[in-house]
CSV table of C-alpha atoms and ligand atoms in Angstrom, one decimal:
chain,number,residue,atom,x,y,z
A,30,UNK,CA,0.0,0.0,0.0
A,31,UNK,CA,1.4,3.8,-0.4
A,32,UNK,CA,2.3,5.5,2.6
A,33,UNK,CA,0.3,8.2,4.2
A,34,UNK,CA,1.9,11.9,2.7
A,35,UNK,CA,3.3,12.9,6.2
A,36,UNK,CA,5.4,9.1,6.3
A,37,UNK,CA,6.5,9.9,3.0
A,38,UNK,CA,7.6,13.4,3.1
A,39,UNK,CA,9.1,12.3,6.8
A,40,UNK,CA,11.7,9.5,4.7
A,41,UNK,CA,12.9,12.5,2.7
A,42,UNK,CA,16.0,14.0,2.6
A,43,UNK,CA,15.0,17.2,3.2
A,44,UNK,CA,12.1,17.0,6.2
A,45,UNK,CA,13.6,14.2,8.2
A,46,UNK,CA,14.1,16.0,11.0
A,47,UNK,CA,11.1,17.8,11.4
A,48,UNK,CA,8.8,17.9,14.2
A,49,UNK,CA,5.5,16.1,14.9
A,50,UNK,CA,3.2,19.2,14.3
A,51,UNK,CA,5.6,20.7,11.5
A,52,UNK,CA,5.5,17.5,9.6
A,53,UNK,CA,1.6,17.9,9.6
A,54,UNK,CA,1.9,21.4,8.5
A,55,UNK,CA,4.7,20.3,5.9
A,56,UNK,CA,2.0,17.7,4.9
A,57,UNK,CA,-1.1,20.2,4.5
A,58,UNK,CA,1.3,22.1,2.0
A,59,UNK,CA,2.0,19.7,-0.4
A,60,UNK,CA,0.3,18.6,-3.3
A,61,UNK,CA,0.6,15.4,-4.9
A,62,UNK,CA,0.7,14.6,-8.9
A,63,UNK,CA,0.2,11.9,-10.5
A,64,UNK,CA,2.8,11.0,-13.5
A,65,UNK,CA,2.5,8.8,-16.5
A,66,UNK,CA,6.1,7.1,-17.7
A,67,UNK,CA,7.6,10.3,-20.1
A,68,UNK,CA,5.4,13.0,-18.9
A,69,UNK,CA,7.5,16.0,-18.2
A,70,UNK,CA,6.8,17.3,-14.9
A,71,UNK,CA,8.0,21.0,-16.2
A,72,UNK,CA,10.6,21.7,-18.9
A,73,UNK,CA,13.4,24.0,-19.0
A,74,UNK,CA,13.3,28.5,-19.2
A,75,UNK,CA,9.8,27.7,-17.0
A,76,UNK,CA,9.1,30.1,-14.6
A,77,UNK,CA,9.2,27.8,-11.1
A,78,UNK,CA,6.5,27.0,-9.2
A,79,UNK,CA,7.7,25.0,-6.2
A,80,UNK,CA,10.2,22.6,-5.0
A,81,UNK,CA,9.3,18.8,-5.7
A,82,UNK,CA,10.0,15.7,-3.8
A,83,UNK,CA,9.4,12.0,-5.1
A,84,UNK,CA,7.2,10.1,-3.3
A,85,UNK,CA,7.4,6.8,-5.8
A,86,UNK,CA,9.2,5.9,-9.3
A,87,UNK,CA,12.0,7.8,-10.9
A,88,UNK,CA,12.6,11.0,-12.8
A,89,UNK,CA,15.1,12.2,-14.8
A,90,UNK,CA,17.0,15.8,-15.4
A,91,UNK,CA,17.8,16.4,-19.0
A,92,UNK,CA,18.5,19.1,-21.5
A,93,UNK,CA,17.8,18.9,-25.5
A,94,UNK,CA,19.9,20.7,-28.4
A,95,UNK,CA,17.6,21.7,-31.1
A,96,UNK,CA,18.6,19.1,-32.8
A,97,UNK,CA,16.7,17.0,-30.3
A,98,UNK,CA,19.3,15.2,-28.7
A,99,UNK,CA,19.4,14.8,-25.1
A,100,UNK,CA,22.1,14.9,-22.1
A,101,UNK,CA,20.3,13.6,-18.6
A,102,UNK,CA,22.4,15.2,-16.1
A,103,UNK,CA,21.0,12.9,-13.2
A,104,UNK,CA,18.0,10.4,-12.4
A,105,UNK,CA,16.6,10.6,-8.8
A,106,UNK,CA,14.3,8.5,-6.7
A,107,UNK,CA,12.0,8.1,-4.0
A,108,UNK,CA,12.8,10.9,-0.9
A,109,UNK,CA,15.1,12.9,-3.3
A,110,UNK,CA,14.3,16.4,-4.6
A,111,UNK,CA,14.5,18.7,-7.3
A,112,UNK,CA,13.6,22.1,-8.2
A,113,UNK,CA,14.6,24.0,-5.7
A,114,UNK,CA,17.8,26.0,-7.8
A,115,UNK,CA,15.3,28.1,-9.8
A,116,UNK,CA,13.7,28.8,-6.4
A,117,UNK,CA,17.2,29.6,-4.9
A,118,UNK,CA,18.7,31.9,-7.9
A,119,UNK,CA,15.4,33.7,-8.9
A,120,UNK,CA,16.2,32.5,-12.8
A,121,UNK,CA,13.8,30.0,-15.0
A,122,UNK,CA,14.1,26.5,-14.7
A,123,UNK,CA,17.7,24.8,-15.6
A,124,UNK,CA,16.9,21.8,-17.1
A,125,UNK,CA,13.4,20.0,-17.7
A,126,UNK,CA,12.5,16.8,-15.3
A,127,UNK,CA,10.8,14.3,-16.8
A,128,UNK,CA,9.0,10.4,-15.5
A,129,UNK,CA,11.1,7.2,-16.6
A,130,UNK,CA,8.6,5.5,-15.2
A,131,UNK,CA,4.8,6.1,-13.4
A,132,UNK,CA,6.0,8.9,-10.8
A,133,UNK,CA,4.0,10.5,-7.7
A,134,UNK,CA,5.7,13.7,-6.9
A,135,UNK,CA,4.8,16.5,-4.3
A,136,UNK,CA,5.0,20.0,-4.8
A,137,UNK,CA,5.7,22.6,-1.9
A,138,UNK,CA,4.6,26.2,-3.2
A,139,UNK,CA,7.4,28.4,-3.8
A,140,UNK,CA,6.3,30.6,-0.2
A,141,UNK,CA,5.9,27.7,1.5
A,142,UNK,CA,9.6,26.3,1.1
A,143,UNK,CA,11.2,29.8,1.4
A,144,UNK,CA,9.4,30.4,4.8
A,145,UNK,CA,10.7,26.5,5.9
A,146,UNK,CA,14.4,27.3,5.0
A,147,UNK,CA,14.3,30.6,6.8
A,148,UNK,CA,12.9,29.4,10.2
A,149,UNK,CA,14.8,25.5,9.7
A,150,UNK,CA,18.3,25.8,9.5
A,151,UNK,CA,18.7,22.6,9.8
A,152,UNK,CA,16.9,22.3,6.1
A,153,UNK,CA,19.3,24.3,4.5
A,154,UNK,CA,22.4,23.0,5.8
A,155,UNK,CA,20.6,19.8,3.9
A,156,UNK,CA,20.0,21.6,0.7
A,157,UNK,CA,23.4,22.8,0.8
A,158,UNK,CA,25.1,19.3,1.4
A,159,UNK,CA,23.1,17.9,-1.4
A,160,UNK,CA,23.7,20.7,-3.9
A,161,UNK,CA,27.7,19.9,-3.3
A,162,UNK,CA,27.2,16.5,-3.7
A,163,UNK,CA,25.4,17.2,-7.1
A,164,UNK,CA,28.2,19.4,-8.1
A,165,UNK,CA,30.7,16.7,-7.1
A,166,UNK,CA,28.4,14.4,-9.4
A,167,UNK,CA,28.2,17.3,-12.2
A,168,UNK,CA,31.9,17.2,-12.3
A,169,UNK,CA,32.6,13.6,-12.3
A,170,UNK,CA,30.1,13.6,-15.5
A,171,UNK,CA,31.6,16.1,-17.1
A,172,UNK,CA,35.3,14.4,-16.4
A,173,UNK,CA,33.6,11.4,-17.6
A,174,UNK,CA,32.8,12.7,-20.9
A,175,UNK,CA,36.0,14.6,-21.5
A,176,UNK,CA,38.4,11.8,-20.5
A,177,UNK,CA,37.0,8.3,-20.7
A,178,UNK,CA,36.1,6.3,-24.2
A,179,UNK,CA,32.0,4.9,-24.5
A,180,UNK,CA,33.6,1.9,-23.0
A,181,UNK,CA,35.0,3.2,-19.6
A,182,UNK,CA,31.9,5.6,-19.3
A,183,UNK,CA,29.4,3.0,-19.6
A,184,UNK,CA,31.0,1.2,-16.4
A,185,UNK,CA,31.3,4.2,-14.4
A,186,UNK,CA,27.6,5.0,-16.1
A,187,UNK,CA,26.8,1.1,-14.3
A,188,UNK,CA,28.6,1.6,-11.0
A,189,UNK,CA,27.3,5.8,-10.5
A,190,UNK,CA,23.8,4.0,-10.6
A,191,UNK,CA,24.1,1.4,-8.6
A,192,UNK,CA,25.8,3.6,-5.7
A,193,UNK,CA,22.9,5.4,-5.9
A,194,UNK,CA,19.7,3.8,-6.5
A,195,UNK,CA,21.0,-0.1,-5.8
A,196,UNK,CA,20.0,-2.6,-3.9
A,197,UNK,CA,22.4,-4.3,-1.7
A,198,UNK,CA,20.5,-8.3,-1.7
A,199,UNK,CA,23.5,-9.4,0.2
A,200,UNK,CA,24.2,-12.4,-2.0
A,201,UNK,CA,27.4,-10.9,-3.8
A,202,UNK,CA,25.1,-9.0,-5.9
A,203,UNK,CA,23.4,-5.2,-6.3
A,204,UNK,CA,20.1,-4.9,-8.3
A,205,UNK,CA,19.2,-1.5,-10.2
A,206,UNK,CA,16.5,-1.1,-12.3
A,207,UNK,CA,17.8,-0.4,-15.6
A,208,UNK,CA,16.8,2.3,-17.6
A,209,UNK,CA,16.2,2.0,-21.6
A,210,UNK,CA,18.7,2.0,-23.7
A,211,UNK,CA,18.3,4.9,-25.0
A,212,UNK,CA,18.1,6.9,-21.5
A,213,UNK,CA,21.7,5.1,-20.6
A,214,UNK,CA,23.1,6.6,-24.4
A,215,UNK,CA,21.7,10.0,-23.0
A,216,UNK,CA,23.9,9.9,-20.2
A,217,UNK,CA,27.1,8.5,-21.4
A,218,UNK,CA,27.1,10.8,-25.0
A,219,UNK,CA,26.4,8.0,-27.1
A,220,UNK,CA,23.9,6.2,-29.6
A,221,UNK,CA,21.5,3.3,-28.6
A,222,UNK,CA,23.4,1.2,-31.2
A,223,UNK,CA,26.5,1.4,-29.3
A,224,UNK,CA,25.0,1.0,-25.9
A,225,UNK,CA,23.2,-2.1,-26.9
A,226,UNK,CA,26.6,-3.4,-28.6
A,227,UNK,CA,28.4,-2.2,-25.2
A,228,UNK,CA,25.8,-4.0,-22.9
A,229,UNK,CA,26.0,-7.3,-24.7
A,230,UNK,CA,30.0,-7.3,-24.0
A,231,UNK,CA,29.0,-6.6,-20.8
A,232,UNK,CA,26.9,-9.7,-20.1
A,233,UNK,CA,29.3,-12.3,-22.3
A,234,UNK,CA,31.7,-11.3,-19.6
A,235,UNK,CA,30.0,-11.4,-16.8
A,236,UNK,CA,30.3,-8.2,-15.8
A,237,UNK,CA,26.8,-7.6,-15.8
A,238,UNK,CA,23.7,-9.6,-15.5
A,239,UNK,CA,20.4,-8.8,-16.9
A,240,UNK,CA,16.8,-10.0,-16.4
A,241,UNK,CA,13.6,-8.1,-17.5
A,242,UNK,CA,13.9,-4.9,-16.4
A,243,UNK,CA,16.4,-5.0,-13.6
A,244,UNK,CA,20.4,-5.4,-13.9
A,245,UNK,CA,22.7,-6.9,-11.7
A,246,UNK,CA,26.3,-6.0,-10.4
A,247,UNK,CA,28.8,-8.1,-8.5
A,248,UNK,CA,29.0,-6.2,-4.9
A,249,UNK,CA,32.9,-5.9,-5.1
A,250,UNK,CA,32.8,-4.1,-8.1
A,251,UNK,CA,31.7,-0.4,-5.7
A,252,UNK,CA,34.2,-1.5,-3.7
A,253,UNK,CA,36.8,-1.8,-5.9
A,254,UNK,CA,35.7,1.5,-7.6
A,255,UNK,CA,36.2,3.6,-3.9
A,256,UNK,CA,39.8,2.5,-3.6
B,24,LIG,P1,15.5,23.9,-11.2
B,24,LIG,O1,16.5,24.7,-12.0
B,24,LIG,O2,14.5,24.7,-10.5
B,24,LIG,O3,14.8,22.9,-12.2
B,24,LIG,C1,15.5,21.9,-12.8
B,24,LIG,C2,16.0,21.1,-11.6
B,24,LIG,O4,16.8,19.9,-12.0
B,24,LIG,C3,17.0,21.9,-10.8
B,24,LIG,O5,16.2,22.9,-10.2
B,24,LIG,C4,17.6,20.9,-9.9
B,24,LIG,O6,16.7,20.5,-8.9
B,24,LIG,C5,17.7,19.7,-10.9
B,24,LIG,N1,19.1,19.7,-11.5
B,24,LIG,C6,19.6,20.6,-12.4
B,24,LIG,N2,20.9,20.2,-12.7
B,24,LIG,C7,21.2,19.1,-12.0
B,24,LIG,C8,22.3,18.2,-11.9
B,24,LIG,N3,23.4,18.4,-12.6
B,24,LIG,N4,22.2,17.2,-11.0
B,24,LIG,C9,21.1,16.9,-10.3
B,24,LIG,N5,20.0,17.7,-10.4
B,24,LIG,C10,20.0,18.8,-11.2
């Protein structure tokens, strides 16, 4: 069953540590919305509306050349957040978020979230960590891109997701659930020709393991990548 609002908004990373009554004020000021798989959520030079949080399934951050090909700068998941730079910087949206899959999301009004990082310091100092470590992500992208070939950027593309969305099952292996082909290409500058070429190197190795919709990792493999 889906979790009551308050539970939801109380597992995210921003309203964690919230009070009782403020989490039931936090609750009344958040609106839900409902997401089909590929429904943009808002797109980028929008003026902003609020600051989002996901409640259930995936979304991802992208920008489009005119051309009509696509970089996604990151993918989040349940209890992460987004649209809260445009909020911060008083300038359009920076990028357009999008569903990769059926998506609830909750919206706190604009107001609303500048009144709860004025009186909750401890809010912002959370908004502030995360925005480093998305910089520190940002960065490693953009390294990625400049330095590695399709080959090395697909395994850091791999090992990147499941640090962050995977499942430890504590058999040896990490489960993700993999996005399409052509979402992965997105990420890594490529075509989905080479990523399905890349990923079927990947599996005749062993390196990864694939079934339906999900993809698996040996454990050792973030391990290794931290040292
Ligand atoms: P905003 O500019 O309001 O709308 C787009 C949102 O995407 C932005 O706020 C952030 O929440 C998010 N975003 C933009 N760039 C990145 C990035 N490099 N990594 C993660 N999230 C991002």
């Amino acid at each position: 069953m889906f979790p009551p609002v308050k539970e939801l908004l109380a597992r995210s990373q921003l309203f964690a540590d919230l009070a009782e009554h403020e989490m039931d004020a936090l609750a009344r000021m958040a609106e839900a919305k409902e997401l089909a798989r590929d429904q943009a959520i808002f797109a980028v030079n929008e003026n902003p509306d609020g600051l989002y949080v996901v409640a259930a399934g995936r979304v991802k951050v992208c920008l489009s050349s005119v051309e009509g090909k696509e970089l996604i700068l990151a993918t989040l998941g349940p209890g992460q957040f987004f649209g809260e730079m445009a909020l911060l910087d008083d300038e359009p949206r920076s990028a357009s978020v999008i569903a990769q899959v059926p998506t609830t999301v909750y919206r706190i009004r604009r107001d609303d979230f500048h009144r709860l990082i004025e009186t909750h310091p401890s809010i912002a100092r959370k908004l502030l960590r995360e925005l480093s470590l998305r910089l520190r992500r940002a960065n490693a992208q953009m390294e990625s891109l400049a330095t590695l070939d399709v080959v090395g950027r697909m395994a850091r593309y791999f090992i990147d997701i499941a640090k962050q969305h995977g499942q430890i099952l504590g058999n040896g292996w990490v489960a993700v659930r993999r996005p399409t082909h052509q979402d992965i290409a997105s990420s890594i500058g490529t075509s989905r020709e080479t990523v399905t070429r890349l990923m079927a190197d990947l599996e005749q190795r062993g390196l990864v393991v694939n079934e339906g919709r999900m993809s698996y990792l040996r454990e050792e493999v973030l391990r290794e990548e931290r040292e």
